[in-house]
PDB file of C-alpha atoms in Angstrom:
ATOM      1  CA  UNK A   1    -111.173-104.040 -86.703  1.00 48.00           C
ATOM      2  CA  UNK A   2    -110.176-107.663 -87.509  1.00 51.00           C
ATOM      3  CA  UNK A   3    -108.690-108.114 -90.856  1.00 57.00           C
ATOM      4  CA  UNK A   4    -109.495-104.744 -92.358  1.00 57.00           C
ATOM      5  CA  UNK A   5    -106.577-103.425 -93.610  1.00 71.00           C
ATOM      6  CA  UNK A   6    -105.416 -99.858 -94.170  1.00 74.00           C
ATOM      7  CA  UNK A   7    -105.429-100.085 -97.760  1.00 74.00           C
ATOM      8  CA  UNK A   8    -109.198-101.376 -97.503  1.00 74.00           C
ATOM      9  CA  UNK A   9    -110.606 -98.885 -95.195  1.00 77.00           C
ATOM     10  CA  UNK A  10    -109.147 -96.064 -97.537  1.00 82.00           C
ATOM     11  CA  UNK A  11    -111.135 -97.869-100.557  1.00 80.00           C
ATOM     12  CA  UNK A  12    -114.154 -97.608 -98.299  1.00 80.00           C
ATOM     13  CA  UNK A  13    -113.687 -93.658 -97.616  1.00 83.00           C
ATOM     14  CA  UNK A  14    -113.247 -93.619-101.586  1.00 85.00           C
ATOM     15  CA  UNK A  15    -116.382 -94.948-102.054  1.00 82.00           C
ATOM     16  CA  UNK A  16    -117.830 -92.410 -99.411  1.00 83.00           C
ATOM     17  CA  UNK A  17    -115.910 -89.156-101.141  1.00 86.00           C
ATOM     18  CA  UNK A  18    -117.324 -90.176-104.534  1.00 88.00           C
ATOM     19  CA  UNK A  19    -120.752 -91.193-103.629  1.00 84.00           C
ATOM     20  CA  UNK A  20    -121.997 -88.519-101.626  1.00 82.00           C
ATOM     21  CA  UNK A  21    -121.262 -85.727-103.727  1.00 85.00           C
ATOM     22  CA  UNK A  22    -122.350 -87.784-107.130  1.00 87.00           C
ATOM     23  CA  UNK A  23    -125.571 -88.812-105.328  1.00 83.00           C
ATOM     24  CA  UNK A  24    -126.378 -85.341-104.978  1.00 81.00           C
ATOM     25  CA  UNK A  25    -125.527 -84.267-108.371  1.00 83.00           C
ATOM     26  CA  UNK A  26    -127.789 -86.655-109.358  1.00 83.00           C
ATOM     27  CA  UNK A  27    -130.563 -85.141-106.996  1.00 77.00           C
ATOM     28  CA  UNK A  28    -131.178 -88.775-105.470  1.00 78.00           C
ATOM     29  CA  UNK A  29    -130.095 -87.892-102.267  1.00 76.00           C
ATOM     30  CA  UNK A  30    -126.725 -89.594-100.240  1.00 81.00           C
ATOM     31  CA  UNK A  31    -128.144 -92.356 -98.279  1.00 79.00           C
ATOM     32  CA  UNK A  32    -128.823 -94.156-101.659  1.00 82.00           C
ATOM     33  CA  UNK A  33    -125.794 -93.254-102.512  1.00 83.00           C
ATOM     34  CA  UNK A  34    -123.956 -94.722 -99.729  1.00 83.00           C
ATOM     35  CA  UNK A  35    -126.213 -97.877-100.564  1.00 83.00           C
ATOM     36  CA  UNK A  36    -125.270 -97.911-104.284  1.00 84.00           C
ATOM     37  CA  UNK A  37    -121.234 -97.509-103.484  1.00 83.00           C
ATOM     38  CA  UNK A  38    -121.675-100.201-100.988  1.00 82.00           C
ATOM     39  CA  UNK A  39    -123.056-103.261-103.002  1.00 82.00           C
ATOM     40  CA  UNK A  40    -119.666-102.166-105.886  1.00 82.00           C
ATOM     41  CA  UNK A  41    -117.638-102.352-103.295  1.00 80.00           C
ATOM     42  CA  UNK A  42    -119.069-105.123-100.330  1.00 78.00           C
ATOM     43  CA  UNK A  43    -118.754-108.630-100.858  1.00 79.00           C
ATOM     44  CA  UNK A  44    -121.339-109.467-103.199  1.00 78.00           C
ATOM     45  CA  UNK A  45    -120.161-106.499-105.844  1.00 73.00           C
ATOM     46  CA  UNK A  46    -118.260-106.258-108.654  1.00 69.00           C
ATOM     47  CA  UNK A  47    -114.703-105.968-107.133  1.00 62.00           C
ATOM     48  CA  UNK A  48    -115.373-108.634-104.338  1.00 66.00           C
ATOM     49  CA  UNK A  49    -113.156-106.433-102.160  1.00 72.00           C
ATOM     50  CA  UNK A  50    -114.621-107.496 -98.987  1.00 72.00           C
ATOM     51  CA  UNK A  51    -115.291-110.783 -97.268  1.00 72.00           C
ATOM     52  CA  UNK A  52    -118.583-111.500 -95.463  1.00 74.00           C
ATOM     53  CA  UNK A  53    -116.778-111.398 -92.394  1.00 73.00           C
ATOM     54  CA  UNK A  54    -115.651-108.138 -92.744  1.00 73.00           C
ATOM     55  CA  UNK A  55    -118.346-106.946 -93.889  1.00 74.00           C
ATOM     56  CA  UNK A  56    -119.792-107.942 -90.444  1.00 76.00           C
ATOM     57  CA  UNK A  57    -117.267-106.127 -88.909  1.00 74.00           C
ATOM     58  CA  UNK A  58    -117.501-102.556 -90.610  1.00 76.00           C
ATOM     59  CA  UNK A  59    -121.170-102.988 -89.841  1.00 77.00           C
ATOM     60  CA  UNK A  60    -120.899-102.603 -86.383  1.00 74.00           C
ATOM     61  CA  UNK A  61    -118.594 -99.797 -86.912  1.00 75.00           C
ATOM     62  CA  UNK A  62    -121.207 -98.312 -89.113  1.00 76.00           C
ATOM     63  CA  UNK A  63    -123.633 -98.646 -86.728  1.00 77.00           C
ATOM     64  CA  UNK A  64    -122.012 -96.381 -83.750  1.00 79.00           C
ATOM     65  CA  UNK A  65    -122.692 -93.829 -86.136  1.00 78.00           C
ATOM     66  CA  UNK A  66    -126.155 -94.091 -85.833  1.00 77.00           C
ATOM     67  CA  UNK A  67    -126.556 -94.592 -82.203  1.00 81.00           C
ATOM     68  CA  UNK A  68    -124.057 -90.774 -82.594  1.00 81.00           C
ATOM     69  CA  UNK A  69    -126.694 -89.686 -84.325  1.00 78.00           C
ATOM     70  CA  UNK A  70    -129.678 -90.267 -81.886  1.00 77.00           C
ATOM     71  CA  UNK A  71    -127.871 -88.706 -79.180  1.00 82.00           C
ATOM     72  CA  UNK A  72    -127.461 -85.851 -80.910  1.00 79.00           C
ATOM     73  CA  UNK A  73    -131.175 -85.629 -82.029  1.00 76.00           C
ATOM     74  CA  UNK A  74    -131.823 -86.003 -78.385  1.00 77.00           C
ATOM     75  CA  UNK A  75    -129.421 -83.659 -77.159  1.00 78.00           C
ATOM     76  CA  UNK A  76    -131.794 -81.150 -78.905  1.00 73.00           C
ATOM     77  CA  UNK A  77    -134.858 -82.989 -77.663  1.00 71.00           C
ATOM     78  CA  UNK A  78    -135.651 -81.246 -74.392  1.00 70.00           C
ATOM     79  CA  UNK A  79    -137.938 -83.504 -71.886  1.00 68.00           C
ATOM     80  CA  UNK A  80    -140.535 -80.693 -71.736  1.00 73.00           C
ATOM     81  CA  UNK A  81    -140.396 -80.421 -75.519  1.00 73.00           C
ATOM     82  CA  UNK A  82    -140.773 -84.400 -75.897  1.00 71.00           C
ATOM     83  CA  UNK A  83    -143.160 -84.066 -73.228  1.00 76.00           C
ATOM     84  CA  UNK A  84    -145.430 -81.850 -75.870  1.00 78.00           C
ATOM     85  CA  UNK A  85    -145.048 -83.821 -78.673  1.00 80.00           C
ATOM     86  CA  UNK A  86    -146.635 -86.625 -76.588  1.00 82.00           C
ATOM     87  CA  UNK A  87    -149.778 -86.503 -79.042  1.00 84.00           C
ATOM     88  CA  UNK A  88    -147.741 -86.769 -82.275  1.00 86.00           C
ATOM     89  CA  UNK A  89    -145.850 -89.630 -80.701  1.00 85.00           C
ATOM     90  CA  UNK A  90    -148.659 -91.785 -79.975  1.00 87.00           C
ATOM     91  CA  UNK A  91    -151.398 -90.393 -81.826  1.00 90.00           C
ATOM     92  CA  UNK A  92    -149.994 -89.966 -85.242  1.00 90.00           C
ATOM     93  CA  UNK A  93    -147.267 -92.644 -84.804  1.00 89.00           C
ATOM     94  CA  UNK A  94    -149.873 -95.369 -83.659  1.00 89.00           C
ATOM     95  CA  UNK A  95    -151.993 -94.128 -86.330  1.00 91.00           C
ATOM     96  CA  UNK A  96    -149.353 -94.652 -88.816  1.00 92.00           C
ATOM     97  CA  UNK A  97    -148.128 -98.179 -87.909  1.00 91.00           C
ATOM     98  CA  UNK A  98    -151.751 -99.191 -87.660  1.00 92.00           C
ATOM     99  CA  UNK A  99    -153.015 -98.106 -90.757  1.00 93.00           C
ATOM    100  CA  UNK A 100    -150.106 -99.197 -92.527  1.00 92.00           C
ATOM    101  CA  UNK A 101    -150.451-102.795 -90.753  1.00 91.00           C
ATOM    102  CA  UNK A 102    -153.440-103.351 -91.800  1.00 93.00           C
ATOM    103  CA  UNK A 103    -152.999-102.009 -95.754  1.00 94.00           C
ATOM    104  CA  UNK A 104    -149.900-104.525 -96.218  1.00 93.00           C
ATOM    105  CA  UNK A 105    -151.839-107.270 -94.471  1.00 91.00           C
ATOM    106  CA  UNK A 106    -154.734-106.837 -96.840  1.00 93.00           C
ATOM    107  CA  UNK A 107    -152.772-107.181 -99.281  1.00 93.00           C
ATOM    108  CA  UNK A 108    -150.668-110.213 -98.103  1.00 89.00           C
ATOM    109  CA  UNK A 109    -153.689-112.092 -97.583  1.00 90.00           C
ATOM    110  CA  UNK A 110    -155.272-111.562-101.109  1.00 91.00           C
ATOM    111  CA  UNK A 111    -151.946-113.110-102.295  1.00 89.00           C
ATOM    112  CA  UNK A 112    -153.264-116.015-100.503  1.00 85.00           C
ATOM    113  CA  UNK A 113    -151.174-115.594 -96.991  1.00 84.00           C
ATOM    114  CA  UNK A 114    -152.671-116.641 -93.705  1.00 83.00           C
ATOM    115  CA  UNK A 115    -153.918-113.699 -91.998  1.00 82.00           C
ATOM    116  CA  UNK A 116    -151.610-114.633 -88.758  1.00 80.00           C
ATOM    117  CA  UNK A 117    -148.410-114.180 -91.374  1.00 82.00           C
ATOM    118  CA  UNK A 118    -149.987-111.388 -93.265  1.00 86.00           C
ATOM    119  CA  UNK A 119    -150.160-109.597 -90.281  1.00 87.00           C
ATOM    120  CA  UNK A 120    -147.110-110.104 -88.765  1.00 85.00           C
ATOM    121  CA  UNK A 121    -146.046-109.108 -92.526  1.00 88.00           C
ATOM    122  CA  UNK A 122    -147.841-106.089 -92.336  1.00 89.00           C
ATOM    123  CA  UNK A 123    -146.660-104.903 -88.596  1.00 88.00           C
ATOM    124  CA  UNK A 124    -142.960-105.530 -89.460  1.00 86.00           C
ATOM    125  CA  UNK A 125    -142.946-103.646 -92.762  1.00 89.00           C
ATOM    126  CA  UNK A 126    -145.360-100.933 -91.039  1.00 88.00           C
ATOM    127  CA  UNK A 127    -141.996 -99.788 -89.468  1.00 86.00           C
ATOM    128  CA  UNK A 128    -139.057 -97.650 -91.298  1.00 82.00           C
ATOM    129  CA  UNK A 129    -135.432 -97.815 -90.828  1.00 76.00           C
ATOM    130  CA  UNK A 130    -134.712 -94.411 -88.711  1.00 74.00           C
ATOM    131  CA  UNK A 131    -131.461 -93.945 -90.069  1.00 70.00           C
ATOM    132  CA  UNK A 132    -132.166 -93.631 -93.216  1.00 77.00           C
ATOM    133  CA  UNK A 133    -134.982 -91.185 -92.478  1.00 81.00           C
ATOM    134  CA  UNK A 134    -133.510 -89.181 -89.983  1.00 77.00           C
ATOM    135  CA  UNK A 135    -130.380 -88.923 -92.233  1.00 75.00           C
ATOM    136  CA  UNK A 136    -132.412 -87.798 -95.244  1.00 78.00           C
ATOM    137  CA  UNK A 137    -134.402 -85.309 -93.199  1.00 81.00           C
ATOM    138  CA  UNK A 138    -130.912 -83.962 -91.808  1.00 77.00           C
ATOM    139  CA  UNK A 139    -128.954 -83.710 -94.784  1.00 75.00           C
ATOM    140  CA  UNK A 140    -132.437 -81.757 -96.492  1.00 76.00           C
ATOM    141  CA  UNK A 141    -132.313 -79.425 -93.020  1.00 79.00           C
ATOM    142  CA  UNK A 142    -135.985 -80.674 -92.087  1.00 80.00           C
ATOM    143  CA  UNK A 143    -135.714 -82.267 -88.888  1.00 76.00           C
ATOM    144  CA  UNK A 144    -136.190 -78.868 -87.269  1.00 77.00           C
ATOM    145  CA  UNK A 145    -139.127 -77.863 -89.207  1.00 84.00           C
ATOM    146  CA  UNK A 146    -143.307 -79.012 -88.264  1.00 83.00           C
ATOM    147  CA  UNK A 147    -143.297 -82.216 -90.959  1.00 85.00           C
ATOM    148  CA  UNK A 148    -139.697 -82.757 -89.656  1.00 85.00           C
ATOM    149  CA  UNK A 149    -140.547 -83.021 -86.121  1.00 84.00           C
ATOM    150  CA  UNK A 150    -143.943 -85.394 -86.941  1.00 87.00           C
ATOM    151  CA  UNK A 151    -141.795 -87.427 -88.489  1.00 87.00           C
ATOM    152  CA  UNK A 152    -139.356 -88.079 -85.928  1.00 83.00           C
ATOM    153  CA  UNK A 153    -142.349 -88.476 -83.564  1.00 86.00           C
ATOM    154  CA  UNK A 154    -143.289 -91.347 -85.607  1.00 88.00           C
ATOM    155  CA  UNK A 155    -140.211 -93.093 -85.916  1.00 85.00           C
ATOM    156  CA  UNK A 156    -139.531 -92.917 -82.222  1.00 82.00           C
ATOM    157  CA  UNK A 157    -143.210 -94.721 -82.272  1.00 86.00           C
ATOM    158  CA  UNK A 158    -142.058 -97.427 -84.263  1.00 85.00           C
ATOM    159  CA  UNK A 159    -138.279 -97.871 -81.934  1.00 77.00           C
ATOM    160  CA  UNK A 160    -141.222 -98.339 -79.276  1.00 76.00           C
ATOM    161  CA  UNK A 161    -143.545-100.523 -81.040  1.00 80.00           C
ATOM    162  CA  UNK A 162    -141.036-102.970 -81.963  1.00 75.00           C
ATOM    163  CA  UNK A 163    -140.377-104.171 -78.464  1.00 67.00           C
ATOM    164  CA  UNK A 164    -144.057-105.677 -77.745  1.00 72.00           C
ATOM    165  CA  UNK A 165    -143.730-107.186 -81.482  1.00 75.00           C
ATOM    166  CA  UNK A 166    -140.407-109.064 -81.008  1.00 67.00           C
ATOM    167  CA  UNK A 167    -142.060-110.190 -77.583  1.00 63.00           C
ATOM    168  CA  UNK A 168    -145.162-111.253 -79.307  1.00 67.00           C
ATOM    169  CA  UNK A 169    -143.657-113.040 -82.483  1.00 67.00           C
ATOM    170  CA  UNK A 170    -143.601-116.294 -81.350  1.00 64.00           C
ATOM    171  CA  UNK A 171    -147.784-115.701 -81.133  1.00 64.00           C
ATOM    172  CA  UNK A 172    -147.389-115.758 -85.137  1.00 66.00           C
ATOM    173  CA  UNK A 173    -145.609-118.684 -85.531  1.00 58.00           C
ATOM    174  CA  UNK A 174    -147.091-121.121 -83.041  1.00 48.00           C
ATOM    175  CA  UNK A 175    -149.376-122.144 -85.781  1.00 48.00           C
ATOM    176  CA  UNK A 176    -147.457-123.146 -88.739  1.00 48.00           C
ATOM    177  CA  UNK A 177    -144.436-123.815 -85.946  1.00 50.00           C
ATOM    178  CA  UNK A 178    -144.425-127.185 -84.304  1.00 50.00           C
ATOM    179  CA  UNK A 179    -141.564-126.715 -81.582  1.00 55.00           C
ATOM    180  CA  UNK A 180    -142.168-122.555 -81.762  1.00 51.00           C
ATOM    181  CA  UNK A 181    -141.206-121.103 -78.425  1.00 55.00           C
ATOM    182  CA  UNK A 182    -143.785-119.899 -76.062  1.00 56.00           C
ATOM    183  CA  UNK A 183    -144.868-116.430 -75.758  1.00 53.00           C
ATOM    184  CA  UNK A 184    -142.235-114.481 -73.915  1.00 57.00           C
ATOM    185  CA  UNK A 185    -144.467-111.959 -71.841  1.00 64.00           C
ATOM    186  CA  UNK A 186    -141.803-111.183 -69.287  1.00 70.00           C
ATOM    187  CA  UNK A 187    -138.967-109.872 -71.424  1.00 66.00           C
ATOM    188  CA  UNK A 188    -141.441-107.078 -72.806  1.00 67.00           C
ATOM    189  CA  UNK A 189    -142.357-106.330 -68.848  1.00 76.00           C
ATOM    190  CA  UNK A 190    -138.575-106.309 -68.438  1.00 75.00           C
ATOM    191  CA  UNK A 191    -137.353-104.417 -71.434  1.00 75.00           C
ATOM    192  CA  UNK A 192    -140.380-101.295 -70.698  1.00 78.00           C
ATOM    193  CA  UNK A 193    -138.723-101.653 -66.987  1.00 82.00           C
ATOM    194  CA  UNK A 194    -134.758-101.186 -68.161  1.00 81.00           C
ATOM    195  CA  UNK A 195    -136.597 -98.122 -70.238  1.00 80.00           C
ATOM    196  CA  UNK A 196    -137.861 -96.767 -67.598  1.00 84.00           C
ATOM    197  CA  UNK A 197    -134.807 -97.412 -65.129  1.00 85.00           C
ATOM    198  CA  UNK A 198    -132.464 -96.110 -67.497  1.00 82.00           C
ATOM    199  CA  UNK A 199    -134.338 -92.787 -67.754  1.00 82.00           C
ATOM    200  CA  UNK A 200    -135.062 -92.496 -63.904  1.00 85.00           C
ATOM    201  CA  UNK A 201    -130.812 -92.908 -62.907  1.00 85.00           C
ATOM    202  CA  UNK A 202    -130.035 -90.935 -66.081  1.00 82.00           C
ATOM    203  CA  UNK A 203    -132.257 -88.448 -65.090  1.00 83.00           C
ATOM    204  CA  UNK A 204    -130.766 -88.214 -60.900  1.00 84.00           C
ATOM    205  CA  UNK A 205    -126.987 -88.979 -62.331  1.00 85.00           C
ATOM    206  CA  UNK A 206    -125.954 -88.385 -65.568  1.00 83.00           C
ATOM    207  CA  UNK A 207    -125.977 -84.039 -64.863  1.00 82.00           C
ATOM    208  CA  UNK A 208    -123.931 -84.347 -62.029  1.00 85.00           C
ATOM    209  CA  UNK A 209    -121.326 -86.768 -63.828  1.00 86.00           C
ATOM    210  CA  UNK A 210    -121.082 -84.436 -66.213  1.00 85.00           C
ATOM    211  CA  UNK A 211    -120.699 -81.564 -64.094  1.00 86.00           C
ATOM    212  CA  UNK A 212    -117.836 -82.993 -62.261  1.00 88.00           C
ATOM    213  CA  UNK A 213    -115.893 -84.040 -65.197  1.00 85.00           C
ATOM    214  CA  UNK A 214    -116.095 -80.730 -66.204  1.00 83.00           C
ATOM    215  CA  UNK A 215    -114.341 -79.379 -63.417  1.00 86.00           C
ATOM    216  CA  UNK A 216    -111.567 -80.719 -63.416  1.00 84.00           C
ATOM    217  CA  UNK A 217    -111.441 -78.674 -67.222  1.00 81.00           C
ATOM    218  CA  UNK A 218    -109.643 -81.638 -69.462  1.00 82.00           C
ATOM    219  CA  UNK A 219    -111.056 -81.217 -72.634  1.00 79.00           C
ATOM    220  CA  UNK A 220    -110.505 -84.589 -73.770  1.00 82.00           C
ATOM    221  CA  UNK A 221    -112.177 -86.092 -70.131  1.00 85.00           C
ATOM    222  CA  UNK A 222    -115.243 -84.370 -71.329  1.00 83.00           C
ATOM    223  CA  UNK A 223    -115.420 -86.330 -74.728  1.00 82.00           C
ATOM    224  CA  UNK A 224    -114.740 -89.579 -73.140  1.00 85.00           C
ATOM    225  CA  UNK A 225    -117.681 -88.847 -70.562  1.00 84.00           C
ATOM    226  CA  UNK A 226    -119.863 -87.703 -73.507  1.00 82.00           C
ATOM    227  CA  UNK A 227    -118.912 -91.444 -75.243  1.00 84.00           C
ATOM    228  CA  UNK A 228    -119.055 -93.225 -72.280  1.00 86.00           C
ATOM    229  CA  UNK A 229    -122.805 -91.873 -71.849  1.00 84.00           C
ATOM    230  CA  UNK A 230    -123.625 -92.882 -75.075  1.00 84.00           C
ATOM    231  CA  UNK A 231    -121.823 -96.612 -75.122  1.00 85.00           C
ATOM    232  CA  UNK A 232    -123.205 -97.075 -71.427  1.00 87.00           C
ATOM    233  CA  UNK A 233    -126.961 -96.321 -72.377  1.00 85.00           C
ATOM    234  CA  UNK A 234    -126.570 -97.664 -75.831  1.00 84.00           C
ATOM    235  CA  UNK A 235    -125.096-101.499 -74.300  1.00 86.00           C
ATOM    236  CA  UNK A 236    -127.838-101.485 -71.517  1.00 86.00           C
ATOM    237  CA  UNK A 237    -130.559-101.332 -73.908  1.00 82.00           C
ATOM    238  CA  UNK A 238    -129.262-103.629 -76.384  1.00 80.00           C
ATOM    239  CA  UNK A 239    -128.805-106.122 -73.455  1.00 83.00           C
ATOM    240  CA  UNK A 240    -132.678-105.307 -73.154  1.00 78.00           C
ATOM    241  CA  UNK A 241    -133.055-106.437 -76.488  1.00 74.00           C
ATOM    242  CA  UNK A 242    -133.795-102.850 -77.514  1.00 74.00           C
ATOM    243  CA  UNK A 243    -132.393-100.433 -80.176  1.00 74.00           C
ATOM    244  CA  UNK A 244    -129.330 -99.191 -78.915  1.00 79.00           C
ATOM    245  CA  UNK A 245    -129.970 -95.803 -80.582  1.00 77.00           C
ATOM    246  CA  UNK A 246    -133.140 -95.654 -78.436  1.00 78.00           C
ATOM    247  CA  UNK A 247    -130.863 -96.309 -75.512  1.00 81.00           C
ATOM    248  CA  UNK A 248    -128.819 -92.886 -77.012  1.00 82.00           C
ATOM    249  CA  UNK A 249    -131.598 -91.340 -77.733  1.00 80.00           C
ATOM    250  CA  UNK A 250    -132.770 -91.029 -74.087  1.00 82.00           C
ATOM    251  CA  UNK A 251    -129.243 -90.411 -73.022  1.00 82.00           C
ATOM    252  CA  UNK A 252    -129.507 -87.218 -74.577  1.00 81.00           C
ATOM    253  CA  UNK A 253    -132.864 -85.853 -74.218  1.00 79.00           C
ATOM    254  CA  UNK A 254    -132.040 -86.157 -70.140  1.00 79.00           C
ATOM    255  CA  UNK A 255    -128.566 -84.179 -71.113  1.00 80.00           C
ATOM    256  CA  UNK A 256    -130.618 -81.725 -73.130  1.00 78.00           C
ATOM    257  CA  UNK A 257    -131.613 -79.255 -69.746  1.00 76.00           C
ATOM    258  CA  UNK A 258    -127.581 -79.576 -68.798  1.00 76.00           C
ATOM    259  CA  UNK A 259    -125.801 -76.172 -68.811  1.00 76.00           C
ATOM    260  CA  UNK A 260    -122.718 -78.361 -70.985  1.00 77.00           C
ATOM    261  CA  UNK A 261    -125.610 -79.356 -73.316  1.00 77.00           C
ATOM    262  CA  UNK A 262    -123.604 -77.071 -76.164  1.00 77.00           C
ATOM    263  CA  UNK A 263    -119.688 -78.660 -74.967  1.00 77.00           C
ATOM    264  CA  UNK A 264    -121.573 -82.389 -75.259  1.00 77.00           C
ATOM    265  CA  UNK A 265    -122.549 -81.669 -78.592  1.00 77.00           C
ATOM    266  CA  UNK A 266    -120.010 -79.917 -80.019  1.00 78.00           C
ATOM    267  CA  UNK A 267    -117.692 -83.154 -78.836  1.00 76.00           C
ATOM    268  CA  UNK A 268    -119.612 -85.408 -80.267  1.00 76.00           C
ATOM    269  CA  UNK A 269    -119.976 -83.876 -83.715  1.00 72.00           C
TER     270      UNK A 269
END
């Protein structure tokens, strides 16, 4: 990590061993505690500890952790499981970013906003930050239960819904936009495509990778194929202009029927 220092990545685990346990002391739960101990200590807080730059840097660090985190959740994601939740997925996670759309757009416009902005207002604030959820509902040991599992459905809705509305963006702008770039049809054609190519190979490949590497019974060759699963599906779908987590996501749900589905895991954690 460039120009992080030793003595300024143990401030940052400082801020982490205080803020976790005094977040939940406080009963506000960690992830806004991790927030709070991050503006004292990032660039713009009262010590000034950090540049921008590294800032940038720890970021992407931060974010692996995430994209961890999905394959994990997918590891326990079984295709025929997903497969069931099909009409929570697009039924109540459509409904959701829908109904929300079109609340925040009211809104926007009777502040006066066009109604192309306000609704490009209201689809990008109809979707949540599945980190933060996902972390919450972890840490509170509800991802496994019914309102746990609805809400995952509907933030891997919203991962999905993103891609036609990053395609379709420039539709909002060409308006008020003189030079705005036409509408980019083909990239959403070819990021579903790298979706559905990624899960196709995955599905005839990553198994049998897996089961070779763990015959030759070297531990620590097993954890580098588990990472290089995740990195590999996680790069390809941010080349796609896609979430990487939803990239790690689908790495594990087509690990999730694989006899070293325990071994993968336990690695990874």
């Amino acid at each position: 990590m460039q120009d992080v220092q030793l003595s300024s990545i143990a401030v940052l685990l400082a801020a982490v061993a205080i803020a976790a346990p005094l977040a939940r002391t406080l009963g506000i739960g960690t992830v806004l505690g991790y927030l709070a101990a991050g503006a004292v200590v990032g660039p713009f807080g009262l010590g000034g500890l950090f540049s921008t730059g590294q800032a940038k840097e720890i970021l992407h660090l931060a974010e692996f952790g995430v994209v961890l985190l999905l394959f994990l959740i997918g590891l326990e994601l079984r295709p025929r499981r997903l497969w069931s939740m099909r009409g929570a997925i697009f039924g109540l996670g459509g409904a959701q970013v829908v109904i929300s759309a079109l609340l925040l757009a009211a809104l926007a416009m009777a502040l006066a906003l066009p109604w192309k902005s306000a609704l490009f207002m209201g689809l990008a604030l109809a979707l949540s930050s599945t980190a933060f959820a996902l972390q919450v509902m972890e840490e509170n040991g509800e991802l496994t239960t019914k309102h746990g599992r609805l809400g995952f459905a509907v933030l891997l809705f919203q991962d999905l819904a993103a891609i036609p509305l990053i395609a379709l963006a420039p539709l909002f702008a060409v308006a008020f936009v003189a030079d705005a770039p036409p509408i980019d049809f083909f990239a959403a054609v070819k990021t579903i495509g790298v979706i559905v190519a990624v899960a196709c190979i995955g599905w005839l490949t990553l198994d049998v990778f897996v089961r070779l590497v763990a015959m030759t019974r070297v531990r620590e060759a097993m954890t580098a194929a588990a990472l290089l699963t995740v990195v590999t599906a996680a790069a390809i779908m941010q080349w796609a202009g896609v979430s990487a987590s939803l990239g790690a996501f689908i790495a594990g749900a087509l690990l999730a029927e694989s006899s070293y589905r325990h071994q993968l895991e336990a690695d990874i954690q």
